[in-house]
Coordinates of C-alpha atoms in Angstrom, one line a residue:
M1 CA -34.7 103.0 25.7
G2 CA -32.1 101.3 27.8
A3 CA -31.1 103.9 29.7
K4 CA -33.8 105.9 30.0
L5 CA -34.9 102.7 31.2
I6 CA -31.9 102.4 34.0
E7 CA -32.9 106.3 34.8
E8 CA -36.2 105.7 35.5
A9 CA -34.8 103.1 37.8
G10 CA -33.3 106.1 40.1
F11 CA -29.5 105.0 39.4
K12 CA -27.6 108.1 38.9
A13 CA -25.1 107.1 35.4
A14 CA -25.2 105.3 32.9
F15 CA -23.0 103.5 30.5
F16 CA -23.2 103.4 27.1
S17 CA -21.5 100.2 25.8
G18 CA -19.9 98.9 22.9
F19 CA -20.8 95.5 23.3
A20 CA -24.7 96.6 23.9
F21 CA -24.4 98.5 20.5
S22 CA -22.7 96.3 18.9
A23 CA -24.8 93.7 19.4
S24 CA -28.3 95.6 19.0
R25 CA -27.9 97.4 16.5
L26 CA -24.7 95.3 14.5
G27 CA -26.5 91.9 15.7
M28 CA -22.6 91.6 16.7
P29 CA -20.1 90.8 19.2
D30 CA -17.8 93.3 20.3
V31 CA -15.4 92.9 18.2
G32 CA -13.7 96.3 16.9
V33 CA -16.3 96.0 14.0
A34 CA -18.6 99.2 15.5
T35 CA -16.7 102.4 14.2
Y36 CA -16.2 105.6 16.6
S37 CA -18.8 107.9 14.1
E38 CA -20.7 104.6 15.2
M39 CA -20.7 105.1 18.9
A40 CA -21.0 108.7 18.7
D41 CA -24.1 109.7 16.7
A42 CA -25.7 106.9 18.5
G43 CA -23.9 108.2 22.1
R44 CA -25.4 111.5 21.3
D45 CA -28.8 110.3 20.6
V46 CA -28.3 108.6 23.8
C47 CA -26.8 111.3 26.0
Q48 CA -29.5 113.4 24.7
A49 CA -33.1 110.9 25.9
V50 CA -31.5 111.7 29.7
T51 CA -30.5 113.8 32.0
I52 CA -27.9 111.6 34.1
P53 CA -25.0 110.8 33.0
V54 CA -23.6 108.8 30.2
V55 CA -20.2 107.6 30.4
G56 CA -19.2 106.5 26.7
D57 CA -16.7 103.9 24.9
G58 CA -14.3 104.6 23.2
D59 CA -12.8 101.5 23.3
T60 CA -8.8 101.5 22.0
G61 CA -9.2 105.0 20.7
Y62 CA -10.1 103.4 17.3
G63 CA -6.4 103.7 16.1
G64 CA -3.4 106.0 17.6
T65 CA -3.6 108.9 19.1
L66 CA -4.4 111.1 16.7
N67 CA -7.6 108.6 16.6
V68 CA -7.8 109.1 20.5
R69 CA -8.4 112.5 20.5
R70 CA -11.1 113.1 17.9
T71 CA -12.3 110.3 19.6
V72 CA -12.6 112.4 23.6
K73 CA -13.3 115.6 21.6
G74 CA -16.1 113.9 19.3
F75 CA -17.4 112.0 22.7
A76 CA -17.5 115.3 24.4
R77 CA -19.5 117.6 21.7
A78 CA -22.1 114.5 21.5
G79 CA -22.8 115.1 25.8
F80 CA -20.8 112.2 27.3
A81 CA -20.0 112.9 30.5
A82 CA -16.4 110.4 30.3
V83 CA -15.2 108.0 28.1
S84 CA -13.4 105.4 28.7
I85 CA -10.1 103.9 26.4
E86 CA -8.6 101.3 26.8
D87 CA -5.2 100.1 26.0
Q88 CA -5.9 96.6 23.7
C89 CA -4.3 96.6 19.9
F90 CA -7.2 98.2 17.2
P91 CA -8.6 96.4 16.2
K92 CA -10.1 94.7 19.0
R93 CA -11.0 92.1 20.8
C94 CA -14.2 91.7 23.7
A95 CA -12.2 92.6 27.0
Y96 CA -14.2 88.9 28.0
A97 CA -12.5 87.1 24.7
N98 CA -9.8 84.9 24.5
G99 CA -7.1 86.7 22.9
V100 CA -7.1 89.3 24.1
Q101 CA -3.8 91.3 23.2
V102 CA -2.5 94.5 24.9
V103 CA -0.2 97.6 23.5
G104 CA 3.2 98.5 25.6
L105 CA 3.5 100.7 28.2
E106 CA 4.8 103.7 25.9
E107 CA 1.4 103.5 23.8
A108 CA -0.7 103.1 26.7
Q109 CA 1.0 106.0 28.2
E110 CA 0.8 108.2 24.6
R111 CA -2.7 107.5 24.6
I112 CA -3.3 108.4 27.7
R113 CA -1.3 111.5 26.9
A114 CA -3.2 112.8 24.3
A115 CA -7.1 111.9 25.8
I116 CA -5.6 114.8 28.6
R117 CA -4.4 116.9 25.5
A118 CA -7.9 116.2 23.9
R119 CA -10.3 116.7 27.3
D120 CA -7.9 120.7 27.8
E121 CA -9.2 121.4 24.2
S122 CA -12.8 120.6 25.2
R123 CA -12.7 122.3 27.6
D124 CA -11.5 125.5 26.1
D125 CA -14.0 125.0 23.8
G126 CA -17.1 124.4 26.4
Y127 CA -17.5 121.0 26.5
D128 CA -15.9 118.8 29.2
I129 CA -15.8 115.4 29.6
L130 CA -14.7 113.1 32.3
L131 CA -11.2 110.0 31.3
I132 CA -11.5 106.0 32.5
A133 CA -8.3 104.9 31.2
R134 CA -9.6 101.3 31.1
T135 CA -6.4 97.9 31.2
D136 CA -7.0 94.6 30.4
R137 CA -3.3 94.1 30.7
L138 CA -4.3 91.2 33.5
K139 CA -6.3 89.7 31.6
V140 CA -2.9 88.8 29.2
K141 CA -0.4 86.2 29.9
D142 CA 3.3 87.4 29.3
A143 CA 2.3 91.1 29.9
R144 CA 4.2 92.5 33.4
P145 CA 0.9 93.8 35.2
R146 CA 2.3 95.3 38.3
E147 CA 4.6 97.1 37.5
E148 CA 2.7 98.9 33.4
V149 CA -0.6 99.1 35.2
S150 CA 0.3 101.3 37.8
W151 CA 1.9 103.2 36.2
N152 CA -1.8 104.7 35.5
R153 CA -1.7 105.1 39.4
T154 CA 0.4 107.3 40.3
H155 CA 0.9 109.3 36.5
S156 CA -2.0 112.2 35.1

């Protein structure tokens, strides 16, 4: 319903958020309880209900690099125009909650590479999806944000 209202209001895209799904469907905050399959299934319904592009919240990819690949491919098949993958540890916390932890730079880079491979394989299968690499590194106290975040801007 929210995406239809967004479309009717004239917006050019919608975001299918893990927080919104968790709050409305599970009655809980976004603390990593919603699963990949719940997000993909509900997202498919949202994508089919509107004509505007929908960005899907892929959280951490729901596990390791194999899970990231599965998430990207599944979200592409569900009809999402884009998927965001973040660098939090799994299971994740809501981005604006206290105690957010992020993975190391190497693991974050592997997630991005896995997402790129999955996107390319999805294209071979006739699906296209935009990738959004999102970081919570700037929120974490002892992280070295500048050099680590800059990797995302220079490598694709």
